[in-house]
Short mmCIF file of C-alpha atoms and ligand atoms in Angstrom, two decimals:
data_model
loop_
_atom_site.label_atom_id
_atom_site.label_comp_id
_atom_site.label_asym_id
_atom_site.label_seq_id
_atom_site.Cartn_x
_atom_site.Cartn_y
_atom_site.Cartn_z
CA MET A 15 -26.01 47.59 -26.39
CA ALA A 16 -24.49 45.85 -29.21
CA VAL A 17 -22.63 47.83 -31.94
CA ARG A 18 -22.19 45.64 -35.21
CA TYR A 19 -19.22 46.20 -37.61
CA SER A 20 -21.28 45.46 -40.77
CA TYR A 21 -23.67 48.05 -41.93
CA LEU A 22 -24.89 46.67 -45.16
CA ARG A 23 -28.27 45.62 -44.16
CA GLN A 24 -28.69 49.35 -43.14
CA GLN A 25 -27.23 50.65 -46.14
CA PHE A 26 -29.23 48.52 -48.63
CA GLY A 27 -32.36 47.38 -46.55
CA ASP A 28 -34.48 50.14 -47.48
CA CYS A 29 -33.94 51.34 -51.31
CA PRO A 30 -37.10 51.12 -53.26
CA GLU A 31 -35.88 53.64 -55.96
CA LEU A 32 -32.66 51.38 -56.49
CA TRP A 33 -35.02 48.27 -56.94
CA GLU A 34 -37.04 50.12 -59.47
CA GLU A 35 -33.68 51.07 -61.29
CA LEU A 36 -32.62 47.49 -61.37
CA LYS A 37 -35.81 46.27 -62.59
CA SER A 38 -35.96 48.58 -65.50
CA PHE A 39 -32.46 47.70 -66.16
CA VAL A 40 -33.10 44.15 -66.35
CA LEU A 41 -35.93 44.93 -68.94
CA THR A 42 -33.50 46.46 -71.23
CA GLY A 43 -31.14 43.22 -71.24
CA ASP A 44 -28.22 45.65 -71.80
CA PHE A 45 -25.98 43.35 -69.35
CA THR A 46 -22.61 43.35 -70.75
CA LEU A 47 -20.70 46.77 -71.11
CA GLY A 48 -23.98 48.25 -70.93
CA ALA A 49 -24.97 51.81 -70.85
CA PRO A 50 -25.27 52.11 -67.02
CA LEU A 51 -21.39 51.05 -66.91
CA LYS A 52 -20.38 53.98 -69.24
CA GLU A 53 -22.36 56.38 -67.02
CA PHE A 54 -20.96 54.92 -64.09
CA GLU A 55 -17.34 54.99 -65.53
CA GLU A 56 -18.17 58.83 -66.08
CA GLY A 57 -19.28 59.75 -62.69
CA PHE A 58 -16.31 57.84 -61.11
CA ALA A 59 -13.78 59.83 -63.27
CA LYS A 60 -15.42 62.98 -62.34
CA LEU A 61 -15.59 61.88 -58.72
CA ILE A 62 -11.84 61.35 -58.62
CA GLY A 63 -10.85 64.19 -61.31
CA THR A 64 -9.10 61.75 -63.71
CA LYS A 65 -9.78 61.73 -67.64
CA HIS A 66 -10.88 57.96 -67.58
CA ALA A 67 -12.17 55.55 -65.46
CA VAL A 68 -12.46 51.94 -66.42
CA GLY A 69 -14.60 49.23 -64.74
CA VAL A 70 -13.17 46.12 -64.02
CA ASN A 71 -14.56 42.97 -62.07
CA SER A 72 -12.38 43.47 -58.63
CA GLY A 73 -10.07 45.86 -56.92
CA THR A 74 -7.55 42.96 -57.45
CA ASP A 75 -7.98 43.18 -61.08
CA ALA A 76 -7.61 46.83 -61.12
CA ILE A 77 -3.80 46.33 -59.93
CA LYS A 78 -3.47 43.25 -61.91
CA LEU A 79 -4.82 44.75 -65.38
CA SER A 80 -2.80 47.99 -64.37
CA LEU A 81 0.73 45.86 -64.36
CA LYS A 82 -0.44 43.88 -67.31
CA ALA A 83 -1.01 47.14 -69.34
CA LEU A 84 2.62 48.26 -68.39
CA ASP A 85 3.90 44.88 -69.76
CA VAL A 86 5.10 43.74 -66.17
CA GLY A 87 5.61 39.84 -65.98
CA GLN A 88 7.92 37.24 -65.30
CA GLY A 89 11.31 38.23 -63.33
CA ASP A 90 10.18 41.73 -62.86
CA GLU A 91 10.02 43.30 -59.19
CA ILE A 92 7.55 45.29 -57.93
CA ILE A 93 7.80 47.36 -54.76
CA THR A 94 4.78 47.43 -52.57
CA ALA A 95 3.93 47.75 -48.95
CA ALA A 96 4.60 45.07 -46.34
CA ASN A 97 1.35 46.32 -44.42
CA THR A 98 -1.29 45.52 -46.79
CA PHE A 99 -4.31 43.30 -47.74
CA VAL A 100 -3.43 39.77 -49.70
CA ALA A 101 -5.06 41.21 -52.72
CA THR A 102 -2.24 43.70 -53.73
CA VAL A 103 0.32 40.87 -53.40
CA GLY A 104 -1.68 38.45 -55.22
CA ALA A 105 -2.00 40.64 -58.25
CA ILE A 106 1.57 41.01 -58.48
CA CYS A 107 2.25 37.49 -58.19
CA GLU A 108 -0.32 36.36 -60.45
CA ILE A 109 1.39 37.91 -63.34
CA GLY A 110 4.48 36.17 -62.54
CA ALA A 111 6.24 39.21 -61.06
CA THR A 112 8.05 39.50 -57.59
CA PRO A 113 6.84 41.30 -54.63
CA VAL A 114 9.55 43.38 -53.11
CA PHE A 115 8.22 44.57 -49.52
CA VAL A 116 8.98 47.62 -47.92
CA ASP A 117 7.86 48.43 -43.97
CA CYS A 118 5.38 50.99 -43.24
CA ASN A 119 5.52 54.14 -41.06
CA GLU A 120 3.22 54.98 -37.86
CA ASN A 121 0.38 55.97 -40.68
CA PHE A 122 0.12 52.36 -41.69
CA CYS A 123 1.51 53.08 -45.12
CA MET A 124 4.79 52.45 -46.94
CA ASP A 125 7.60 54.15 -45.52
CA VAL A 126 8.67 56.03 -48.66
CA GLY A 127 12.29 56.71 -46.97
CA ILE A 128 12.93 53.07 -47.49
CA VAL A 129 12.16 52.62 -50.99
CA GLU A 130 15.32 53.96 -52.85
CA SER A 131 17.11 51.04 -51.13
CA VAL A 132 15.43 48.28 -52.85
CA ILE A 133 15.39 49.62 -56.44
CA ASN A 134 17.46 47.68 -58.65
CA GLU A 135 17.74 46.94 -62.31
CA ARG A 136 14.94 44.20 -62.05
CA THR A 137 12.54 46.79 -60.54
CA LYS A 138 9.52 47.41 -62.77
CA ALA A 139 6.88 49.61 -61.10
CA ILE A 140 5.96 50.68 -57.47
CA VAL A 141 2.83 49.93 -55.82
CA PRO A 142 1.93 51.98 -52.70
CA VAL A 143 -1.11 51.13 -50.65
CA HIS A 144 -3.19 53.69 -49.17
CA PHE A 145 -3.98 51.79 -46.26
CA THR A 146 -6.85 52.04 -43.80
CA GLY A 147 -7.81 55.58 -45.37
CA TYR A 148 -4.49 57.27 -44.82
CA MET A 149 -2.46 58.15 -47.73
CA THR A 150 1.34 57.32 -48.55
CA ARG A 151 3.54 59.94 -48.89
CA MET A 152 2.85 60.46 -52.82
CA ASP A 153 5.06 63.86 -53.11
CA LYS A 154 8.21 62.01 -52.08
CA LEU A 155 7.41 58.82 -53.91
CA LEU A 156 6.80 60.44 -57.05
CA SER A 157 10.12 62.28 -57.15
CA ILE A 158 12.01 58.99 -56.44
CA ALA A 159 9.86 57.14 -59.06
CA GLU A 160 10.65 59.95 -61.73
CA LYS A 161 14.37 59.61 -60.72
CA TYR A 162 14.44 56.03 -61.47
CA SER A 163 11.77 56.52 -64.39
CA LEU A 164 9.38 53.72 -62.49
CA PRO A 165 5.66 54.12 -62.91
CA ILE A 166 3.53 54.16 -59.90
CA ILE A 167 0.26 52.22 -59.60
CA GLU A 168 -1.62 53.45 -56.54
CA ASP A 169 -3.46 50.69 -54.72
CA ALA A 170 -6.21 53.04 -53.27
CA CYS A 171 -8.90 50.31 -52.72
CA GLN A 172 -9.18 51.59 -49.27
CA SER A 173 -8.61 55.43 -49.76
CA ILE A 174 -11.42 56.49 -52.08
CA LEU A 175 -11.48 60.35 -51.89
CA ALA A 176 -8.28 60.67 -49.63
CA GLU A 177 -6.09 63.57 -50.20
CA LEU A 178 -2.51 64.52 -49.57
CA HIS A 179 -2.17 68.30 -50.22
CA GLY A 180 -5.71 68.38 -51.58
CA ARG A 181 -4.59 66.02 -54.40
CA GLN A 182 -6.70 62.73 -54.47
CA ALA A 183 -5.62 59.04 -53.93
CA GLY A 184 -5.55 57.48 -57.44
CA THR A 185 -4.54 60.73 -59.17
CA TRP A 186 -0.90 60.60 -58.55
CA GLY A 187 0.57 57.64 -60.33
CA ILE A 188 -0.06 56.61 -64.08
CA SER A 189 -3.04 54.70 -62.67
CA GLY A 190 -5.08 54.22 -59.54
CA ALA A 191 -6.77 51.06 -58.38
CA PHE A 192 -10.24 51.08 -56.44
CA SER A 193 -12.39 48.52 -55.03
CA LEU A 194 -16.10 48.36 -54.90
CA HIS A 195 -16.24 45.33 -52.86
CA PRO A 196 -19.30 45.21 -50.30
CA LEU A 197 -17.09 46.05 -47.63
CA LYS A 198 -15.29 49.03 -48.99
CA ASN A 199 -16.47 52.69 -48.50
CA ILE A 200 -18.10 53.04 -51.79
CA ASN A 201 -19.62 49.48 -52.55
CA VAL A 202 -21.99 47.61 -54.76
CA TRP A 203 -23.60 44.05 -54.29
CA SER A 204 -21.00 42.13 -55.36
CA ASP A 205 -17.08 42.21 -56.57
CA GLY A 206 -16.14 45.25 -58.63
CA GLY A 207 -13.29 47.46 -58.95
CA VAL A 208 -12.24 50.45 -61.42
CA ILE A 209 -9.01 51.85 -62.78
CA VAL A 210 -8.59 55.65 -62.88
CA THR A 211 -5.91 57.28 -65.30
CA ASP A 212 -5.11 60.50 -67.36
CA SER A 213 -3.38 58.35 -70.18
CA ASP A 214 -5.40 58.14 -73.24
CA LYS A 215 -3.06 54.94 -74.32
CA LEU A 216 -3.47 53.22 -70.98
CA ASP A 217 -7.09 53.58 -71.17
CA SER A 218 -7.50 52.06 -74.41
CA LYS A 219 -5.22 49.37 -73.44
CA LEU A 220 -6.98 48.63 -70.14
CA ARG A 221 -10.28 48.51 -71.95
CA LEU A 222 -8.87 45.94 -74.25
CA LEU A 223 -7.39 43.84 -71.37
CA ARG A 224 -10.65 43.49 -69.52
CA ASN A 225 -12.77 42.41 -72.35
CA HIS A 226 -10.60 39.42 -73.89
CA GLY A 227 -8.38 41.95 -76.03
CA LEU A 228 -11.45 42.25 -78.29
CA VAL A 229 -11.26 45.60 -80.62
CA ASP A 230 -14.76 44.30 -81.79
CA ARG A 231 -17.03 41.19 -81.76
CA ASP A 232 -14.37 39.52 -84.45
CA HIS A 233 -11.09 40.99 -83.83
CA VAL A 234 -8.41 40.15 -81.05
CA LYS A 235 -5.78 42.73 -80.81
CA ILE A 236 -4.09 41.42 -77.74
CA LEU A 237 -4.50 38.46 -75.27
CA GLY A 238 -6.63 39.54 -72.26
CA TYR A 239 -8.99 38.83 -69.28
CA ASN A 240 -12.53 38.26 -68.75
CA SER A 241 -12.73 41.41 -66.30
CA ARG A 242 -15.60 43.55 -66.85
CA LEU A 243 -17.56 45.43 -64.21
CA ASP A 244 -21.19 44.02 -64.58
CA THR A 245 -23.45 46.40 -65.74
CA PHE A 246 -25.92 45.29 -63.13
CA GLN A 247 -23.36 46.58 -60.54
CA ALA A 248 -22.83 49.58 -62.25
CA VAL A 249 -26.56 50.35 -61.59
CA VAL A 250 -25.97 50.06 -58.00
CA GLY A 251 -22.81 52.20 -58.39
CA ASN A 252 -24.66 54.95 -59.94
CA TRP A 253 -27.02 54.95 -57.22
CA ILE A 254 -24.09 55.18 -54.50
CA LEU A 255 -21.93 57.60 -56.26
CA PRO A 256 -23.82 60.83 -55.51
CA GLN A 257 -23.46 59.77 -51.87
CA ALA A 258 -19.76 59.30 -51.93
CA ARG A 259 -18.77 62.69 -50.59
CA GLN A 260 -21.29 62.62 -47.80
CA ILE A 261 -20.17 58.85 -46.64
CA SER A 262 -16.49 60.05 -46.29
CA ASN A 263 -17.58 63.22 -44.38
CA GLN A 264 -19.69 61.27 -41.92
CA ARG A 265 -16.84 58.76 -41.41
CA ILE A 266 -14.27 61.83 -40.94
CA LYS A 267 -16.78 63.41 -38.48
CA ASN A 268 -17.18 59.89 -36.52
CA ALA A 269 -13.46 59.25 -36.36
CA THR A 270 -12.83 62.86 -35.18
CA TYR A 271 -15.30 62.13 -32.44
CA LEU A 272 -13.56 59.00 -31.40
CA ASP A 273 -10.21 60.56 -31.75
CA GLU A 274 -11.32 62.95 -28.98
CA ARG A 275 -12.93 60.63 -26.70
CA LEU A 276 -10.61 57.71 -26.93
CA GLY A 277 -7.63 59.95 -26.95
CA LYS A 278 -8.33 60.84 -23.01
CA ILE A 279 -7.73 57.10 -22.20
CA SER A 280 -4.16 56.84 -21.53
CA GLN A 281 -3.88 53.06 -22.60
CA ILE A 282 -4.95 54.17 -26.09
CA SER A 283 -2.70 55.97 -28.21
CA ILE A 284 -4.49 57.73 -31.54
CA PRO A 285 -2.02 57.34 -34.68
CA HIS A 286 -0.78 60.84 -35.71
CA ARG A 287 -3.33 62.70 -38.04
CA PRO A 288 -1.43 64.81 -40.40
CA SER A 289 -2.84 68.29 -41.09
CA ASP A 290 -1.85 67.80 -45.05
CA MET A 291 -3.92 64.77 -45.28
CA ARG A 292 -7.68 64.03 -45.81
CA ILE A 293 -7.92 60.49 -44.02
CA VAL A 294 -11.22 58.70 -44.97
CA PHE A 295 -11.40 56.02 -42.29
CA HIS A 296 -11.93 52.82 -44.30
CA LEU A 297 -10.69 51.33 -41.17
CA TYR A 298 -10.49 53.18 -37.85
CA SER A 299 -7.69 51.81 -36.00
CA VAL A 300 -5.90 52.83 -32.73
CA LEU A 301 -3.25 51.11 -30.71
CA ALA A 302 -4.41 49.84 -27.48
CA HIS A 303 -2.25 48.24 -24.47
CA GLU A 304 -3.39 44.50 -23.82
CA ARG A 305 -4.70 44.70 -27.14
CA ASP A 306 -5.86 40.90 -27.10
CA ALA A 307 -7.76 41.35 -23.84
CA LEU A 308 -9.34 44.24 -24.66
CA LEU A 309 -10.54 42.96 -28.25
CA GLU A 310 -12.09 39.93 -26.28
CA PHE A 311 -13.67 42.28 -23.68
CA CYS A 312 -15.42 44.26 -26.58
CA ILE A 313 -16.44 41.23 -28.27
CA LYS A 314 -17.92 39.91 -25.15
CA ARG A 315 -19.80 43.16 -24.66
CA GLY A 316 -21.28 43.25 -28.24
CA VAL A 317 -18.80 45.79 -29.73
CA GLU A 318 -17.70 44.06 -32.67
CA ALA A 319 -14.35 45.29 -32.88
CA LYS A 320 -11.67 43.77 -35.20
CA ILE A 321 -7.96 43.15 -35.94
CA HIS A 322 -6.70 44.24 -39.44
CA TYR A 323 -4.70 41.95 -39.78
CA PRO A 324 -3.45 39.79 -37.11
CA ILE A 325 -1.05 38.17 -39.44
CA PRO A 326 0.79 40.48 -41.83
CA ILE A 327 0.82 39.33 -45.42
CA TYR A 328 4.43 39.14 -45.77
CA LYS A 329 4.48 36.64 -42.84
CA GLN A 330 1.76 34.28 -44.61
CA GLU A 331 2.77 30.63 -45.60
CA ALA A 332 2.28 31.55 -49.24
CA LEU A 333 4.51 34.31 -49.18
CA VAL A 334 7.68 32.48 -47.61
CA PRO A 335 9.23 32.09 -51.09
CA PHE A 336 9.50 35.68 -51.50
CA VAL A 337 10.16 36.77 -47.99
CA GLY A 338 12.20 34.22 -46.35
CA ASN A 339 12.89 35.12 -42.72
CA ARG A 340 12.97 38.74 -43.26
CA ARG A 341 11.01 40.95 -40.64
CA PHE A 342 9.25 43.96 -41.01
CA GLU A 343 9.30 45.80 -37.56
CA LYS A 344 6.80 48.69 -37.70
CA THR A 345 4.31 46.40 -39.68
CA ASP A 346 4.79 43.70 -36.94
CA PHE A 347 4.17 46.42 -34.32
CA LEU A 348 0.81 47.47 -35.80
CA ALA A 349 -0.45 43.87 -36.17
CA ARG A 350 0.32 43.24 -32.35
CA ASN A 351 -1.03 46.71 -31.08
CA SER A 352 -3.86 47.94 -33.29
CA ILE A 353 -7.66 47.44 -33.18
CA SER A 354 -10.31 48.73 -35.16
CA PHE A 355 -13.69 49.90 -34.47
CA PRO A 356 -16.73 50.43 -36.34
CA CYS A 357 -16.45 54.16 -37.87
CA ASP A 358 -19.04 54.17 -40.85
CA GLN A 359 -21.71 56.51 -41.82
CA HIS A 360 -24.61 54.57 -40.20
CA LEU A 361 -23.38 54.69 -36.86
CA THR A 362 -25.59 56.65 -34.13
CA MET A 363 -23.91 58.72 -31.61
CA ARG A 364 -25.27 56.28 -28.77
CA GLU A 365 -23.34 53.62 -30.77
CA LEU A 366 -20.10 55.65 -30.92
CA ASP A 367 -20.31 56.36 -27.16
CA GLU A 368 -20.88 52.65 -26.44
CA ILE A 369 -17.55 52.09 -28.02
CA VAL A 370 -15.88 54.49 -26.00
CA GLU A 371 -17.61 53.38 -22.82
CA THR A 372 -16.53 49.78 -23.57
CA VAL A 373 -12.87 50.82 -23.80
CA GLN A 374 -13.34 52.97 -20.80
CA ASP A 375 -14.67 49.96 -18.72
CA PHE A 376 -12.23 47.68 -19.76
CA TYR A 377 -9.16 49.60 -18.46
CA ALA A 378 -11.32 50.67 -15.33
CA THR A 379 -11.44 46.87 -14.26
C1 PLP B 2 -10.07 45.19 -50.87
C2 PLP B 2 -8.49 45.76 -51.20
C3 PLP B 2 -7.98 45.33 -52.40
C4 PLP B 2 -8.68 44.56 -53.56
O1 PLP B 2 -10.06 44.53 -53.54
P1 PLP B 2 -11.10 43.41 -54.13
O2 PLP B 2 -12.26 44.32 -54.88
O3 PLP B 2 -11.73 42.61 -53.04
O4 PLP B 2 -10.44 42.47 -55.25
C5 PLP B 2 -6.66 45.58 -52.68
N1 PLP B 2 -5.92 46.33 -51.96
C6 PLP B 2 -6.52 46.61 -50.70
C7 PLP B 2 -5.62 47.16 -49.68
C8 PLP B 2 -7.52 46.24 -50.29
O5 PLP B 2 -8.24 46.66 -49.21
#
């Protein structure tokens, strides 16, 4: 029995009511910064529990525009996680700033205990990444940021509805960045992103930045970007937003089941699941003996496991100018030993069991 990784065809294959919504939307011609976008932004802010939400054209731009709004630029250093997806680093570099990496802990996220040692007079902001669905230790990071008066922009692209001490990802920093990319937990049919913030000032500036700095049709107040969330995608967003809680609940349920069963296999090690954290499992990653051989075995059996990511971003060719020969031990360890299995809301019990049995069979041979 095959277990696919992508569930997009299941998710969007049979949604006649969404097609009806899209059809009537097209007839309005309200394509740019239209009414459904405003509705989506209000719904998103409500879901996360912030005062504002600003729709932009990707999660990458959600980070980039947040940095830009804080006047970060050439020569500024931004502290971020060595263990992340390329987008975090791309956003920092695109505005001319320099990424300064911090190794992760066993929960895939920035080891907050190291942060103070890399702060200097050039440091302008901290961008923690809530990786795989875990959360960075924001309580500790917040007190460091306050001590040095540094703003925090949370990369929450993989962790929508994750919580630490009951407080959601994206609500700790001056702003939080989310992605609506098709492969993210809350997704639309193309690229999309959202910035959340409680600051009125930041909200106004972000709205200018995403729309060429236009105050109105004829007046440009600051130079900005073309980075609006498509109103068409906002219609899709409005359809999926009411399902957000249920989607994360089901992922947590599936992960709990896999933890319990895979945890009985001695060659598999389940990462610590802290009880003060709500982990939303954008990725379900565990540590495995003979990881590469297990991956190959799973693929052969039709169980579509993946590695996130085989080469850490900081080791990529493009990052050599910033990193040189520095190595980040924990990040490297996870890149060598972790494997991700499907964990999404559309999996059946039978498919979850097939994942477990495939792993069992590999170690039994
Ligand atoms: C997906 C992702 C982003 C950016 O998302 P896009 O919407 O694809 O631009 C940023 N950071 C992390 C950690 C991500 O996983």
